[in-house]
XYZ file of C-alpha atoms in Angstrom:
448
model
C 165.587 91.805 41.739
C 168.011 90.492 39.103
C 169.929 87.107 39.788
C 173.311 88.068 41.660
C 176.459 87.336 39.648
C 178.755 85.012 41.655
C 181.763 87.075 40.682
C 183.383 89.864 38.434
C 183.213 88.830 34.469
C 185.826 89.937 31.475
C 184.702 90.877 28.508
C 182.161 87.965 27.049
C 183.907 85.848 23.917
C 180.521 87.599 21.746
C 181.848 90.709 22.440
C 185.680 90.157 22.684
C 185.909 88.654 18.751
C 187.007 85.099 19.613
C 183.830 83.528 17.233
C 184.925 85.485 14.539
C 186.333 82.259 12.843
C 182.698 80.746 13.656
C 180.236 79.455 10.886
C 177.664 76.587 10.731
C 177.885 73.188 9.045
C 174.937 71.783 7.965
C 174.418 68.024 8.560
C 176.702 66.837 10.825
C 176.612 63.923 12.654
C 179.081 64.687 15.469
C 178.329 64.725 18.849
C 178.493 68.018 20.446
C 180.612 68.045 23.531
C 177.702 68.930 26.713
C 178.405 70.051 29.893
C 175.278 69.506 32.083
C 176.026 69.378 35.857
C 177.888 71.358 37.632
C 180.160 68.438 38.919
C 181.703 68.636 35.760
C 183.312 72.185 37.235
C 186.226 72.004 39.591
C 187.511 75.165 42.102
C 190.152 76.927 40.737
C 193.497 78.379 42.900
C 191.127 81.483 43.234
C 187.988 79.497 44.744
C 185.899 79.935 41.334
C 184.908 76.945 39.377
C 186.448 76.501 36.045
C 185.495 73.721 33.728
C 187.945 70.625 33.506
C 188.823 70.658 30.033
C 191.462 72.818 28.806
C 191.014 76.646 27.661
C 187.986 75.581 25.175
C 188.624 78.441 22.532
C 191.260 76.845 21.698
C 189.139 73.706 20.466
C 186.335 75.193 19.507
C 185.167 78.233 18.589
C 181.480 78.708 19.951
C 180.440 77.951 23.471
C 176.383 78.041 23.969
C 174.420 78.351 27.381
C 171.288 76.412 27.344
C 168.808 77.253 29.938
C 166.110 74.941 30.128
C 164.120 73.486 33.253
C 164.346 69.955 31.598
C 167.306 69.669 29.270
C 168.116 65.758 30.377
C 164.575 65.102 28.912
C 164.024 67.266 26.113
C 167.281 67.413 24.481
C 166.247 70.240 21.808
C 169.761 71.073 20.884
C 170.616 69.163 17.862
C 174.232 68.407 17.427
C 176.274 71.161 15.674
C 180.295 71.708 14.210
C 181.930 74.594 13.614
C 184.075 75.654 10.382
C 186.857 73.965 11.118
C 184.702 70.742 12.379
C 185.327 70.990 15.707
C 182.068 70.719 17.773
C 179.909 73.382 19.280
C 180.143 73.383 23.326
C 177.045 73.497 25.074
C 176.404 73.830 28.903
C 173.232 73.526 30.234
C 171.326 75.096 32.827
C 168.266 74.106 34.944
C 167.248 77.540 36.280
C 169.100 81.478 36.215
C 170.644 80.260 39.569
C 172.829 77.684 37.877
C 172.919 79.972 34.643
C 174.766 82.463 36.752
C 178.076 80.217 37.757
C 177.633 78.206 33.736
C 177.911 81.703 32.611
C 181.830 82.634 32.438
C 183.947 84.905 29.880
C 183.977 81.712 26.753
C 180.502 81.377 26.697
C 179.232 83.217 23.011
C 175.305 83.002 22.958
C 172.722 81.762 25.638
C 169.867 80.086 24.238
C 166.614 80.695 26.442
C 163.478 78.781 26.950
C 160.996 81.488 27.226
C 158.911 79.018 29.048
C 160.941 79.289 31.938
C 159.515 79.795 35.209
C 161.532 83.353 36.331
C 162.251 83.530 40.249
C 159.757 85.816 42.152
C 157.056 85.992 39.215
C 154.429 84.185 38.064
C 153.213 82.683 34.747
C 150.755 85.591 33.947
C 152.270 88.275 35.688
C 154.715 88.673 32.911
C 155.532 86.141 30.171
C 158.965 87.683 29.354
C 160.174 88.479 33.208
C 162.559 85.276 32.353
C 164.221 86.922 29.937
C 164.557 90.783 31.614
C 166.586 88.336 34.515
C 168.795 86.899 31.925
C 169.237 90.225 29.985
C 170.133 91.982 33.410
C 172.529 88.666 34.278
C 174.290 88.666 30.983
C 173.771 92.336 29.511
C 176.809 92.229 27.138
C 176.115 88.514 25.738
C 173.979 87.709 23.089
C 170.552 85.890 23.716
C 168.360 83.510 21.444
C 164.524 83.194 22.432
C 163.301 80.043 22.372
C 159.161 79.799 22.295
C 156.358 77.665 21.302
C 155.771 77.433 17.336
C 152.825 79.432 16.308
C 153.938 82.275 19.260
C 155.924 84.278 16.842
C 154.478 87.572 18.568
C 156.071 86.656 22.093
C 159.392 86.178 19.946
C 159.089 89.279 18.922
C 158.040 91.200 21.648
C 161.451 89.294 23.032
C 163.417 90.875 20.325
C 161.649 94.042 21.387
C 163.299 93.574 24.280
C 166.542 92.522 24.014
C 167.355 89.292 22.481
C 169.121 88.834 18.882
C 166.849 86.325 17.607
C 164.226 84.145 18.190
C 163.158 80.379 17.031
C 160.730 77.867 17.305
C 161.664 74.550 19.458
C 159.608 72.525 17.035
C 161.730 73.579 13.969
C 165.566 73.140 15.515
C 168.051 72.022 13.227
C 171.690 71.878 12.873
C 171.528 74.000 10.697
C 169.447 76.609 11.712
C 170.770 76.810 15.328
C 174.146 76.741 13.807
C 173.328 80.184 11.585
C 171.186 81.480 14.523
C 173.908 81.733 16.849
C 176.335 83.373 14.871
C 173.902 85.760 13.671
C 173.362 86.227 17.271
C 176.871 86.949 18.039
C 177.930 88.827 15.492
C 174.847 91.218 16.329
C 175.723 91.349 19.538
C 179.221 92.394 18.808
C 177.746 94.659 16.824
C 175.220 96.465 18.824
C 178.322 96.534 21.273
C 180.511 98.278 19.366
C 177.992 101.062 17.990
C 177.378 101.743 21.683
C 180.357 102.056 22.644
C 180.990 104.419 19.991
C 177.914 106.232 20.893
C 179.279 106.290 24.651
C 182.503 107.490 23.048
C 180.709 110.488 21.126
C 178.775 111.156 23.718
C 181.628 111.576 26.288
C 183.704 113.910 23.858
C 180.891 115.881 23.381
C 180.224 116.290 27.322
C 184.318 116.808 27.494
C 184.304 119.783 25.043
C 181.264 121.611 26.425
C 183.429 121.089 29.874
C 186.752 122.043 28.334
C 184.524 125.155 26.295
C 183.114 126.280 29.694
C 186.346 126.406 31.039
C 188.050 128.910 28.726
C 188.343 131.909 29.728
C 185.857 135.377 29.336
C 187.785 138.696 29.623
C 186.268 141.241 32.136
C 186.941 143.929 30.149
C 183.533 145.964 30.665
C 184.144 149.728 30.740
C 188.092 149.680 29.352
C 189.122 151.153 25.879
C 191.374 148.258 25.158
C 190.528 146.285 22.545
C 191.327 142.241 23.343
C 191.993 140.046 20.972
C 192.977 135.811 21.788
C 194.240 132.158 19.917
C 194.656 129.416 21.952
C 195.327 125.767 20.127
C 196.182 122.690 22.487
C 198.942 120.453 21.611
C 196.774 117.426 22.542
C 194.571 115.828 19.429
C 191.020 116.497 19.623
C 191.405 118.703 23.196
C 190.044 122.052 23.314
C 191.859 122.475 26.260
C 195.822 122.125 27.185
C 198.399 123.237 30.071
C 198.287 127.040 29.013
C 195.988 129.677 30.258
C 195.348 132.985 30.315
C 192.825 135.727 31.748
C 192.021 139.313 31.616
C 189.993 141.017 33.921
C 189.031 144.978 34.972
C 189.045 145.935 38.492
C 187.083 148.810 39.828
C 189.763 151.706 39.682
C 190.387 151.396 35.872
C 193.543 148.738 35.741
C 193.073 146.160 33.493
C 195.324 142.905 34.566
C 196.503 140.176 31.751
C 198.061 137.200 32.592
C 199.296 134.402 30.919
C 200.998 131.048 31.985
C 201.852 127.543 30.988
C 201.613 123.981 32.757
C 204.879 121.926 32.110
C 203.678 118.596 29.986
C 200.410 118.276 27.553
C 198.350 116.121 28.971
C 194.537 116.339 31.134
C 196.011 116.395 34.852
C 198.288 119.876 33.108
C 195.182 121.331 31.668
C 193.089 120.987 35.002
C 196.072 122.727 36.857
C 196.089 125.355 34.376
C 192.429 126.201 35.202
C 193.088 125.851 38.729
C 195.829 128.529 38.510
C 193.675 131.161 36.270
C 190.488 130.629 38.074
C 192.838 131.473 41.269
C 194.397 134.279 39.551
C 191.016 136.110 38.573
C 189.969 136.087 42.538
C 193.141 137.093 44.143
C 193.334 139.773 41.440
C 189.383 140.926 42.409
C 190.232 140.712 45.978
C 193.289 143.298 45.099
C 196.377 141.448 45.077
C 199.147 141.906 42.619
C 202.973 141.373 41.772
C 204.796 139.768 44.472
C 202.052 139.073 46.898
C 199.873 137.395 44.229
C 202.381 135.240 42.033
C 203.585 134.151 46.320
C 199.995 132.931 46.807
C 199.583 131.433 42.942
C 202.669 129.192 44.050
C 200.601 128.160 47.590
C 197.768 127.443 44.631
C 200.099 124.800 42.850
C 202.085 123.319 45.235
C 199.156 122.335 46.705
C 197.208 121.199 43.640
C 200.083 119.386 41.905
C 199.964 115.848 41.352
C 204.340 115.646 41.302
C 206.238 117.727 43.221
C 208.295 118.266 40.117
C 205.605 119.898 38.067
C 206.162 123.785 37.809
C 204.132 127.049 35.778
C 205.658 129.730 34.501
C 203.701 132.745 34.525
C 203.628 136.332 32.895
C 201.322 139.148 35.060
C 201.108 142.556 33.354
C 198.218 145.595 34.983
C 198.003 148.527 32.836
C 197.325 151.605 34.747
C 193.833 153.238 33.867
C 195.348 155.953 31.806
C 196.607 152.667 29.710
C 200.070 154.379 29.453
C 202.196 152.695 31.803
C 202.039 149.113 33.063
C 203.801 147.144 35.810
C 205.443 143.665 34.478
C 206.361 140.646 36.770
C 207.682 137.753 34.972
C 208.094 133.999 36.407
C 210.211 131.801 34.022
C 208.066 133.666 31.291
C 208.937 134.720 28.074
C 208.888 138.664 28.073
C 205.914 140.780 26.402
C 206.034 142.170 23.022
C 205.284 145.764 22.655
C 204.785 147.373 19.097
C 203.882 150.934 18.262
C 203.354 153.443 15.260
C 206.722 154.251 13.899
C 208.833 152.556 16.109
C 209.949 148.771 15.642
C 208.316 145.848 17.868
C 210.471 145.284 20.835
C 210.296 142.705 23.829
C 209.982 144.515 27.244
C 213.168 143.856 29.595
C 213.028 140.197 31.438
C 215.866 141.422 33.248
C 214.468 140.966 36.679
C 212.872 137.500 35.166
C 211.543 135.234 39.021
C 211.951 131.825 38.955
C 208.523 129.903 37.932
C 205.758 128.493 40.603
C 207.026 125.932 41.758
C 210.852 125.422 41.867
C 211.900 127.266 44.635
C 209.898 128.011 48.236
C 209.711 131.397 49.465
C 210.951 132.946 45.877
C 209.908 136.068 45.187
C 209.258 138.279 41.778
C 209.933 141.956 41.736
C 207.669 143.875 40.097
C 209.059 146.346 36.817
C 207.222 149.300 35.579
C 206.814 149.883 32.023
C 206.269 153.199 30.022
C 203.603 151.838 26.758
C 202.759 155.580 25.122
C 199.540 156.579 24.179
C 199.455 154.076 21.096
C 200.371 150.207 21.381
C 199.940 146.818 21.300
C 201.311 144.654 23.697
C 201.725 140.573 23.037
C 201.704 138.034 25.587
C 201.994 134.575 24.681
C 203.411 130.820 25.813
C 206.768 129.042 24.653
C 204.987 127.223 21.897
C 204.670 130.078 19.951
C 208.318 130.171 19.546
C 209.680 126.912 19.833
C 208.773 125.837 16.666
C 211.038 124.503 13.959
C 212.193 126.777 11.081
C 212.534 124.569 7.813
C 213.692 120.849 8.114
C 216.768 121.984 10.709
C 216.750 121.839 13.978
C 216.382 125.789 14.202
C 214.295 126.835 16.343
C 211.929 130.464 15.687
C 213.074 131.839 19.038
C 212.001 135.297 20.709
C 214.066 137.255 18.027
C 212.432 135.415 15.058
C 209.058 136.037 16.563
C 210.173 139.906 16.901
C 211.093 140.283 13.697
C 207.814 138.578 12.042
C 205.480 140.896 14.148
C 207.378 143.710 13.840
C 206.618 142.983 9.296
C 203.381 142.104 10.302
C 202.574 145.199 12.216
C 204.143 147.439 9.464
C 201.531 145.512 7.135
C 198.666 146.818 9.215
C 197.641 143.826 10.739
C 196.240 144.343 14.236
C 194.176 142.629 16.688
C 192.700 139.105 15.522
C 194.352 139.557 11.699
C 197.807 139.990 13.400
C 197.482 136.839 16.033
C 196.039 134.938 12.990
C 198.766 135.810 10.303
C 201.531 135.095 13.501
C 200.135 132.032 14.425
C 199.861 130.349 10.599
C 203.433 131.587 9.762
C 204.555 129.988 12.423
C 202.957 126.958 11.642
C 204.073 127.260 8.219
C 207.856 127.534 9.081
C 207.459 124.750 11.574
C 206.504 122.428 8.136
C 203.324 121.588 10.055
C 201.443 121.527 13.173
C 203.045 123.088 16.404
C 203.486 119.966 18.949
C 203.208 122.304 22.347
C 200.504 124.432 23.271
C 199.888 127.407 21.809
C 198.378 130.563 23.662
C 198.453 134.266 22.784
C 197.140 137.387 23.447
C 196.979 141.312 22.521
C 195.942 144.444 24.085
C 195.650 147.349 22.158
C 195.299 150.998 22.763
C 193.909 153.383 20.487
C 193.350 156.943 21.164
């Protein structure tokens, strides 16, 4: 069992930075100031003992643990300076016990005996158990071995397993010590940081498999619709942002789209927004629609919100099986887009627009019908496809801006994934760079 640590520990000095202004002197003759009892410690306000003297980084600027069964008699540690000829602060310790309340935030390196006794184990049982206790007492601190001369391989099988260094006692120096410990603590930092960017990788990784899983797959198995998407976050480096969107077949033929949008950008907006699709998909299995499923949606939110002042607005559309005719219900939504041969794109009538989830209990959303033809392609997408900037004004692209760039682009040819493509970069393009909301879009088309 590892040594228990009295209480919770900041970020070591060796890993924090403060010996970055550290570097031997060779030679000195100073005395280095030693702190070897633990009477020399004092209770602070909070119970803990703190040492007497004054916050020591700002007098010197490396603080070394010794832990040594005899360090009264055997006074290995030769005396060392800094840069700036301050001296090097060393605390000693009899045994891990005392280690453990020596060992506070300002302490840089702990120099180890490897002769040590280790609680619990004995001598031949295994020769570096005294280390593996100070390794799991101090595992973001950086460790010099200290072993017999001649017993270079136990320093480094030490090495092996965990120290930064190891030296002979025989061979000390100021010198040496002085360059060992900095070595050791600017490894340590080291090794630190490249884990923690490895932790960092690693966790961005696991969040965009997460935030990939939890994108959406149209049901669309058995329909003659063609279905094409873009979706683009406003948050850096998230795959994932407060819109969403879904498409799924039921059983009788009617093919159901939805799209909707989280007020705000960040994680907690982006969960919701699953929350509400994922919802969405099973009340629209289980054979709700319009009214009675947008009522239920808003049961979904105002239950799952984190702020009572967070609200969705939400676009439903289900296209009847003969794919001529749909029924529309809109909830603070921007309206559909519907373009067809010969005829000029056109948004479908918002007249009967609901409020969106959220803002006001017991609202309701009537449900329109829509004639499509036997030819179209209908557009649903979020505000941040059209609140983009046009130029260097304060324009904005707006619904009738958007209109009138399909309705070129459709003339063009452009259909499915070309058309969202081309619409999206334009609008990027007139916005002078990239959109700051999030960005979600969709098409249907029908072909006979």
């Amino acid at each position: 069992m590892p040594v228990p640590i009295p209480r919770q520990r900041a970020i070591p000095a060796a890993e924090s930075g403060q010996a970055q202004a550290a570097s031997p002197r060779a030679g000195s003759a100073e005395e280095p100031v030693k702190d070897t009892s633990p009477e020399g410690r004092a209770p602070d306000a909070a119970g803990n003992t703190t040492d007497k003297v004054e916050n020591h980084t700002a007098h010197t600027n490396l603080t070394l643990l010794l832990i040594e069964d005899d360090p009264a008699g055997s006074p290995i540690v030769p005396d060392m300076l800094d840069q700036a000829g301050k001296p090097i602060r060393v605390r000693t310790a009899r045994n891990l016990t005392e280690a453990g309340r020596l060992l506070t935030d300002d302490v840089h390196c702990i120099l180890l005996d490897l002769a040590l006794p280790a609680p619990g184990h004995s001598d031949s049982e295994d020769e570096l158990a005294v280390l593996k206790h100070v390794l799991e007492l101090a595992p973001r601190h950086a460790v010099l071995a200290l072993t017999a001369s001649g017993d270079a391989e136990r320093g480094a099988e030490a090495v092996r397993v965990g120290a930064q260094d190891y030296l002979f006692r025989d061979e000390l120096d100021s010198r040496l010590l002085s360059r060992a410990i900095r070595y050791a603590v600017e490894r340590k930092r080291s090794e630190s940081a490249e884990r923690r960017l490895a932790e960092g990788r690693l966790r961005a990784q696991e969040n965009r498999r997460l935030e990939r899983g939890l994108l959406p797959t149209p049901l669309l198995e058995g329909s003659s619709l063609r279905f094409a998407a873009r979706y683009r976050p406003g948050r850096s480096r998230a795959l994932l942002g407060g819109d969403f969107y879904d498409v799924v077949r039921t059983p009788d033929g009617t093919v159901h789209a939805m799209i909707g949008d989280v007020c705000g950008h960040g994680p907690d907006e982006a969960a919701l927004g699953v929350e509400l699709r994922i919802a969405w998909r099973a009340l629209t299995l289980a054979g709700l629609c319009g009214d009675q499923l947008l009522g239920t949606l808003q049961q979904v939110l105002e239950h799952e919100r984190a702020d009572d002042e967070i609200f969705a607005t939400l676009c439903t559309v289900d296209i009847a099986p003969d794919g001529r005719r749909a029924g529309l219900c809109l909830a603070g939504h921007p309206s559909p887009l519907l373009a067809r041969p010969g005829k000029p794109a056109r948004l479908l009538p918002y007249d009967n627009n609901g409020p969106a989830l959220g803002l006001l209990p017991g609202a309701r959303w009537p449900r329109m019908q829509v004639e499509l033809g036997a030819e179209w392609s209908l557009m649903l997408y979020t505000d941040g496809l059209i609140e983009g900037h046009i130029g260097q004004g304060r324009e904005r692209l707006g619904q009738d801006g958007m209109t009138e760039m399909v309705r070129r682009q459709f003339a063009e040819g452009l259909r499915g994934e070309q058309l969202l493509r081309a619409a999206v970069n334009e609008v990027r393009e007139l916005n002078g760079g990239e959109l700051t909301d999030d960005v979600a879009v969709l098409l249907l088309d029908r072909v006979p």
